[in-house]
């Protein structure tokens, strides 16, 4: 194994993974710099989610290496990878993954509570982010009584409350309308840059990718030089690409 460059917080080399015989990743390599907002672009089914799962330690690639701060994730056992995700990573999915029995602030504070942070300190940190996301007034409500956009803001607050080194966002605006997408993304990217948090966003939306510092493109599980992404409203748009060298 060769250690990654010092300025890469996440570094992956030659990742290969298949799902029940169907290719997911076919030799993908990339580096993510510390504090960078990176967009992983490509049409649906291009391998974006599989890549994020490998980078975040949720999935061990069948071949290849994944490093976080010069520590090899791909050689860790399940318990160490779970601890890494809890302590250093945040995750935002396309659909809000909230605990229905918990209130808004409890959902946002959950990563801190799982780490053993005091109830009072966890609530304070969560409430501050809920206020920044304009949902502080919903702190005592439960997910079933909230709108989809409000639930997704809770997911963002939960990721930021944990003060992670890296946030992985898998199509975080896929279920939102245009104004809600813009507000959520501005908050996430602004907060990440001001707090030095690295963000890796998987998206098939050109407007989302445009907010990143840099973009890498996937098609059929491989890195390509360009992918022409349609706007979300253009559901019939086709993606054009050329293979990278």
C-alpha positions as semicolon CSV with decimal commas, in nm:
position;residue;x (nm);y (nm);z (nm)
1;X;0,000;0,000;0,000
2;X;0,110;0,354;-0,079
3;X;0,007;0,633;0,159
4;X;-0,202;0,914;0,004
5;X;-0,086;1,273;-0,049
6;X;-0,072;1,480;0,269
7;X;-0,330;1,735;0,151
8;X;-0,595;1,473;0,070
9;X;-0,834;1,400;0,356
10;X;-0,995;1,122;0,151
11;X;-0,800;0,924;-0,108
12;X;-0,915;0,626;-0,309
13;X;-0,729;0,413;-0,562
14;X;-0,858;0,161;-0,818
15;X;-1,192;0,096;-0,647
16;X;-1,384;-0,195;-0,790
17;X;-1,717;-0,325;-0,668
18;X;-2,010;-0,510;-0,819
19;X;-2,365;-0,577;-0,698
20;X;-2,492;-0,928;-0,766
21;X;-2,279;-0,943;-1,078
22;X;-2,373;-0,595;-1,199
23;X;-2,079;-0,352;-1,210
24;X;-2,091;-0,067;-0,957
25;X;-1,738;0,070;-0,974
26;X;-1,474;-0,019;-1,230
27;X;-1,137;0,109;-1,112
28;X;-1,223;0,454;-0,976
29;X;-0,945;0,665;-0,822
30;X;-0,977;1,011;-0,670
31;X;-0,855;1,241;-0,395
32;X;-1,055;1,490;-0,189
33;X;-0,863;1,781;-0,042
34;X;-0,909;1,898;0,315
35;X;-1,192;2,152;0,334
36;X;-1,297;2,098;-0,026
37;X;-1,656;2,076;-0,152
38;X;-1,641;1,805;-0,419
39;X;-1,929;1,708;-0,647
40;X;-1,944;1,354;-0,784
41;X;-2,161;1,385;-1,092
42;X;-2,319;1,147;-1,336
43;X;-2,658;1,010;-1,441
44;X;-2,856;0,773;-1,226
45;X;-2,691;0,433;-1,203
46;X;-2,342;0,565;-1,274
47;X;-2,196;0,442;-0,943
48;X;-2,214;0,763;-0,737
49;X;-2,385;0,607;-0,434
50;X;-2,154;0,303;-0,440
51;X;-1,854;0,535;-0,445
52;X;-1,980;0,737;-0,147
53;X;-2,051;0,416;0,043
54;X;-1,694;0,301;-0,018
55;X;-1,539;0,637;0,072
56;X;-1,739;0,657;0,395
57;X;-1,666;0,303;0,509
58;X;-2,023;0,180;0,474
59;X;-1,905;-0,060;0,206
60;X;-1,568;-0,232;0,166
61;X;-1,464;-0,236;-0,200
62;X;-1,392;-0,575;-0,350
63;X;-1,067;-0,431;-0,483
64;X;-0,881;-0,107;-0,422
65;X;-0,792;0,121;-0,131
66;X;-0,966;0,397;0,065
67;X;-0,772;0,621;0,303
68;X;-0,888;0,884;0,552
69;X;-0,616;1,113;0,688
70;X;-0,352;0,853;0,593
71;X;-0,543;0,575;0,773
72;X;-0,658;0,282;0,555
73;X;-1,036;0,242;0,587
74;X;-1,046;-0,063;0,360
75;X;-0,848;-0,272;0,613
76;X;-1,062;-0,177;0,915
77;X;-1,304;-0,420;1,072
78;X;-1,677;-0,342;1,098
79;X;-1,654;-0,201;1,452
80;X;-1,375;0,044;1,371
81;X;-1,549;0,158;1,055
82;X;-1,870;0,216;1,249
83;X;-1,680;0,420;1,507
84;X;-1,515;0,623;1,230
85;X;-1,850;0,703;1,072
86;X;-1,997;0,803;1,407
87;X;-1,707;1,020;1,520
88;X;-1,565;1,172;1,201
89;X;-1,822;1,148;0,921
90;X;-2,167;1,293;0,858
91;X;-2,418;1,148;0,613
92;X;-2,711;1,314;0,433
93;X;-2,930;1,086;0,220
94;X;-3,183;1,177;-0,048
95;X;-3,463;1,072;0,187
96;X;-3,439;1,203;0,545
97;X;-3,337;0,916;0,771
98;X;-3,490;1,035;1,097
99;X;-3,601;0,843;1,405
100;X;-3,981;0,890;1,417
101;X;-4,003;0,863;1,796
102;X;-3,754;1,148;1,851
103;X;-3,820;1,520;1,835
104;X;-3,650;1,748;1,585
105;X;-3,375;1,854;1,824
106;X;-3,321;1,497;1,945
107;X;-3,277;1,379;1,586
108;X;-3,029;1,659;1,519
109;X;-2,840;1,585;1,841
110;X;-2,838;1,205;1,798
111;X;-2,473;1,169;1,687
112;X;-2,355;1,364;1,991
113;X;-2,580;1,170;2,227
114;X;-2,444;0,843;2,087
115;X;-2,091;0,966;2,157
116;X;-2,183;1,022;2,523
117;X;-2,202;1,402;2,507
118;X;-2,418;1,543;2,785
119;X;-2,787;1,599;2,715
120;X;-2,752;1,972;2,775
121;X;-2,449;2,023;2,550
122;X;-2,596;1,810;2,270
123;X;-2,924;2,002;2,280
124;X;-2,742;2,337;2,270
125;X;-2,533;2,238;1,967
126;X;-2,832;2,094;1,782
127;X;-3,051;2,394;1,855
128;X;-2,789;2,634;1,717
129;X;-2,785;2,454;1,382
130;X;-3,163;2,423;1,371
131;X;-3,183;2,800;1,416
132;X;-2,935;2,857;1,133
133;X;-3,151;2,636;0,911
134;X;-3,464;2,834;1,005
135;X;-3,634;2,542;1,178
136;X;-3,557;2,625;1,538
137;X;-3,929;2,673;1,603
138;X;-3,983;2,305;1,518
139;X;-3,740;2,174;1,781
140;X;-4,009;1,990;1,982
141;X;-4,201;1,846;1,687
142;X;-4,166;1,495;1,554
143;X;-4,089;1,405;1,191
144;X;-4,439;1,284;1,096
145;X;-4,581;1,635;1,145
146;X;-4,323;1,809;0,925
147;X;-4,288;1,878;0,553
148;X;-4,032;1,690;0,344
149;X;-3,812;2,000;0,312
150;X;-3,818;2,053;0,689
151;X;-3,722;1,692;0,753
152;X;-3,430;1,722;0,513
153;X;-3,308;2,034;0,693
154;X;-3,303;1,826;1,010
155;X;-3,078;1,577;0,830
156;X;-2,841;1,861;0,740
157;X;-2,851;1,995;1,097
158;X;-2,771;1,648;1,231
159;X;-2,469;1,616;1,001
160;X;-2,337;1,960;1,097
161;X;-2,410;1,927;1,470
162;X;-2,168;1,638;1,494
163;X;-1,877;1,862;1,378
164;X;-1,751;1,596;1,137
165;X;-1,434;1,606;0,933
166;X;-1,624;1,497;0,622
167;X;-1,991;1,512;0,521
168;X;-2,111;1,275;0,251
169;X;-2,433;1,389;0,082
170;X;-2,602;1,144;-0,155
171;X;-2,842;1,340;-0,380
172;X;-2,943;1,557;-0,080
173;X;-3,183;1,775;-0,282
174;X;-3,339;1,507;-0,504
175;X;-3,683;1,530;-0,339
176;X;-3,693;1,908;-0,296
177;X;-3,834;2,191;-0,506
178;X;-3,597;2,446;-0,660
179;X;-3,619;2,721;-0,388
180;X;-3,576;2,461;-0,113
181;X;-3,280;2,305;-0,295
182;X;-3,105;2,639;-0,323
183;X;-3,148;2,731;0,044
184;X;-3,040;2,393;0,173
185;X;-2,731;2,383;-0,047
186;X;-2,627;2,738;0,037
187;X;-2,650;2,659;0,407
188;X;-2,459;2,333;0,375
189;X;-2,176;2,468;0,159
190;X;-2,141;2,795;0,353
191;X;-2,134;2,614;0,686
192;X;-1,885;2,358;0,560
193;X;-1,645;2,621;0,428
194;X;-1,668;2,837;0,740
195;X;-1,602;2,535;0,965
196;X;-1,340;2,366;0,748
197;X;-1,557;2,061;0,677
198;X;-1,490;1,857;0,366
199;X;-1,806;1,775;0,168
200;X;-1,855;1,510;-0,099
201;X;-2,188;1,552;-0,281
202;X;-2,324;1,294;-0,525
203;X;-2,560;1,456;-0,774
204;X;-2,707;1,431;-1,122
205;X;-2,812;1,799;-1,108
206;X;-2,590;2,054;-1,284
207;X;-2,704;2,335;-1,050
208;X;-2,592;2,139;-0,747
209;X;-2,257;2,055;-0,904
210;X;-2,199;2,422;-0,986
211;X;-2,185;2,507;-0,614
212;X;-1,889;2,277;-0,554
213;X;-1,521;2,374;-0,569
214;X;-1,456;2,092;-0,812
215;X;-1,641;1,807;-0,981
216;X;-1,550;1,457;-1,091
217;X;-1,775;1,262;-1,325
218;X;-1,879;0,897;-1,336
219;X;-2,045;0,692;-1,606
220;X;-2,111;0,319;-1,576
221;X;-1,885;0,304;-1,273
222;X;-1,584;0,471;-1,432
223;X;-1,426;0,817;-1,420
224;X;-1,494;1,021;-1,734
225;X;-1,375;1,363;-1,843
226;X;-1,716;1,522;-1,894
227;X;-2,080;1,446;-1,827
228;X;-2,345;1,687;-1,951
229;X;-2,595;1,696;-1,666
230;X;-2,955;1,803;-1,726
231;X;-3,132;2,032;-1,482
232;X;-3,363;1,842;-1,246
233;X;-3,667;1,971;-1,435
234;X;-3,532;1,823;-1,759
235;X;-3,628;1,465;-1,684
236;X;-3,574;1,362;-2,043
237;X;-3,221;1,503;-2,066
238;X;-2,953;1,267;-2,183
239;X;-2,595;1,262;-2,055
240;X;-2,301;1,299;-2,291
241;X;-1,954;1,190;-2,194
242;X;-1,603;1,109;-2,306
243;X;-1,373;0,866;-2,134
244;X;-1,086;1,007;-1,929
245;X;-0,727;0,914;-2,002
